[in-house]
PDB file of C-alpha atoms in Angstrom:
ATOM      1  CA  UNK A   1      -7.962   5.776  -8.849  1.00  0.00           C
ATOM      2  CA  UNK A   2      -5.557   7.166  -5.881  1.00  0.00           C
ATOM      3  CA  UNK A   3      -2.132   5.872  -5.967  1.00  0.00           C
ATOM      4  CA  UNK A   4       0.764   6.039  -3.470  1.00  0.00           C
ATOM      5  CA  UNK A   5       4.314   5.369  -5.324  1.00  0.00           C
ATOM      6  CA  UNK A   6       7.064   4.200  -2.757  1.00  0.00           C
ATOM      7  CA  UNK A   7      10.096   4.208  -5.038  1.00  0.00           C
ATOM      8  CA  UNK A   8      11.518   7.141  -3.695  1.00  0.00           C
ATOM      9  CA  UNK A   9      10.930   6.015  -0.043  1.00  0.00           C
ATOM     10  CA  UNK A  10      13.216   4.432   2.416  1.00  0.00           C
ATOM     11  CA  UNK A  11      11.891   1.096   4.019  1.00  0.00           C
ATOM     12  CA  UNK A  12      11.966   2.782   7.628  1.00  0.00           C
ATOM     13  CA  UNK A  13       9.728   5.247   6.451  1.00  0.00           C
ATOM     14  CA  UNK A  14       7.036   3.198   4.885  1.00  0.00           C
ATOM     15  CA  UNK A  15       4.923   1.647   7.692  1.00  0.00           C
ATOM     16  CA  UNK A  16       3.725   4.909   8.827  1.00  0.00           C
ATOM     17  CA  UNK A  17       3.350   6.380   5.127  1.00  0.00           C
ATOM     18  CA  UNK A  18       1.331   3.663   4.001  1.00  0.00           C
ATOM     19  CA  UNK A  19      -1.059   3.633   7.274  1.00  0.00           C
ATOM     20  CA  UNK A  20      -1.573   7.371   7.185  1.00  0.00           C
ATOM     21  CA  UNK A  21      -2.133   7.526   3.282  1.00  0.00           C
ATOM     22  CA  UNK A  22      -4.539   4.813   3.565  1.00  0.00           C
ATOM     23  CA  UNK A  23      -6.457   5.820   6.398  1.00  0.00           C
ATOM     24  CA  UNK A  24      -6.566   9.376   5.034  1.00  0.00           C
ATOM     25  CA  UNK A  25      -7.697   8.233   1.715  1.00  0.00           C
ATOM     26  CA  UNK A  26     -10.072   5.612   2.656  1.00  0.00           C
ATOM     27  CA  UNK A  27     -13.162   7.460   1.019  1.00  0.00           C
ATOM     28  CA  UNK A  28     -11.421   7.368  -2.376  1.00  0.00           C
ATOM     29  CA  UNK A  29     -11.475   3.652  -2.946  1.00  0.00           C
ATOM     30  CA  UNK A  30      -9.712   1.925  -4.664  1.00  0.00           C
ATOM     31  CA  UNK A  31      -6.332   2.832  -3.757  1.00  0.00           C
ATOM     32  CA  UNK A  32      -3.257   1.683  -5.301  1.00  0.00           C
ATOM     33  CA  UNK A  33       0.063   1.110  -3.677  1.00  0.00           C
ATOM     34  CA  UNK A  34       3.186   0.814  -6.057  1.00  0.00           C
ATOM     35  CA  UNK A  35       6.047  -0.990  -4.266  1.00  0.00           C
ATOM     36  CA  UNK A  36       8.162  -1.831  -7.277  1.00  0.00           C
ATOM     37  CA  UNK A  37      10.059  -5.195  -7.157  1.00  0.00           C
ATOM     38  CA  UNK A  38      11.366  -4.911  -3.568  1.00  0.00           C
ATOM     39  CA  UNK A  39      10.227  -7.780  -1.621  1.00  0.00           C
ATOM     40  CA  UNK A  40      10.744  -6.240   1.582  1.00  0.00           C
ATOM     41  CA  UNK A  41       8.810  -3.044   0.333  1.00  0.00           C
ATOM     42  CA  UNK A  42       5.821  -5.628  -0.508  1.00  0.00           C
ATOM     43  CA  UNK A  43       6.360  -7.364   2.954  1.00  0.00           C
ATOM     44  CA  UNK A  44       6.308  -3.869   4.772  1.00  0.00           C
ATOM     45  CA  UNK A  45       2.978  -2.939   2.878  1.00  0.00           C
ATOM     46  CA  UNK A  46       1.327  -6.074   3.470  1.00  0.00           C
ATOM     47  CA  UNK A  47       2.195  -6.170   7.181  1.00  0.00           C
ATOM     48  CA  UNK A  48       0.741  -2.872   7.537  1.00  0.00           C
ATOM     49  CA  UNK A  49      -2.403  -3.707   5.778  1.00  0.00           C
ATOM     50  CA  UNK A  50      -2.675  -7.108   7.545  1.00  0.00           C
ATOM     51  CA  UNK A  51      -2.276  -5.097  10.964  1.00  0.00           C
ATOM     52  CA  UNK A  52      -5.213  -2.823   9.974  1.00  0.00           C
ATOM     53  CA  UNK A  53      -7.112  -5.677   8.683  1.00  0.00           C
ATOM     54  CA  UNK A  54      -7.485  -4.197   5.266  1.00  0.00           C
ATOM     55  CA  UNK A  55      -8.153  -6.628   2.405  1.00  0.00           C
ATOM     56  CA  UNK A  56      -5.959  -6.124  -0.392  1.00  0.00           C
ATOM     57  CA  UNK A  57      -4.805  -7.972  -3.680  1.00  0.00           C
ATOM     58  CA  UNK A  58      -1.485  -7.852  -5.736  1.00  0.00           C
ATOM     59  CA  UNK A  59      -3.016  -6.663  -9.042  1.00  0.00           C
ATOM     60  CA  UNK A  60       0.693  -7.566 -10.558  1.00  0.00           C
ATOM     61  CA  UNK A  61       3.961  -8.049  -9.061  1.00  0.00           C
ATOM     62  CA  UNK A  62       4.750  -4.962  -7.010  1.00  0.00           C
ATOM     63  CA  UNK A  63       1.318  -3.387  -7.063  1.00  0.00           C
ATOM     64  CA  UNK A  64      -1.160  -3.462  -4.157  1.00  0.00           C
ATOM     65  CA  UNK A  65      -4.859  -2.733  -4.672  1.00  0.00           C
ATOM     66  CA  UNK A  66      -7.092  -1.977  -1.911  1.00  0.00           C
ATOM     67  CA  UNK A  67     -10.608  -2.435  -3.130  1.00  0.00           C
ATOM     68  CA  UNK A  68     -12.656  -1.803   0.270  1.00  0.00           C
ATOM     69  CA  UNK A  69     -11.789  -0.723   3.906  1.00  0.00           C
TER      70      UNK A  69
END
């Protein structure tokens, strides 16, 4: 499973990072994005996925999974 851990990234870099990472890894489904317990980080990731019209689910709090693009 392909994972992106956002723990070491600043909020300002997250939208571009997530968009680029998801598009570059779209053939390696499922994708997992680890946001941690930050509501702001989760909101940023969900906003990018919604903008790209990508279905996602929160497997557990702070962990977003993309099963298909």
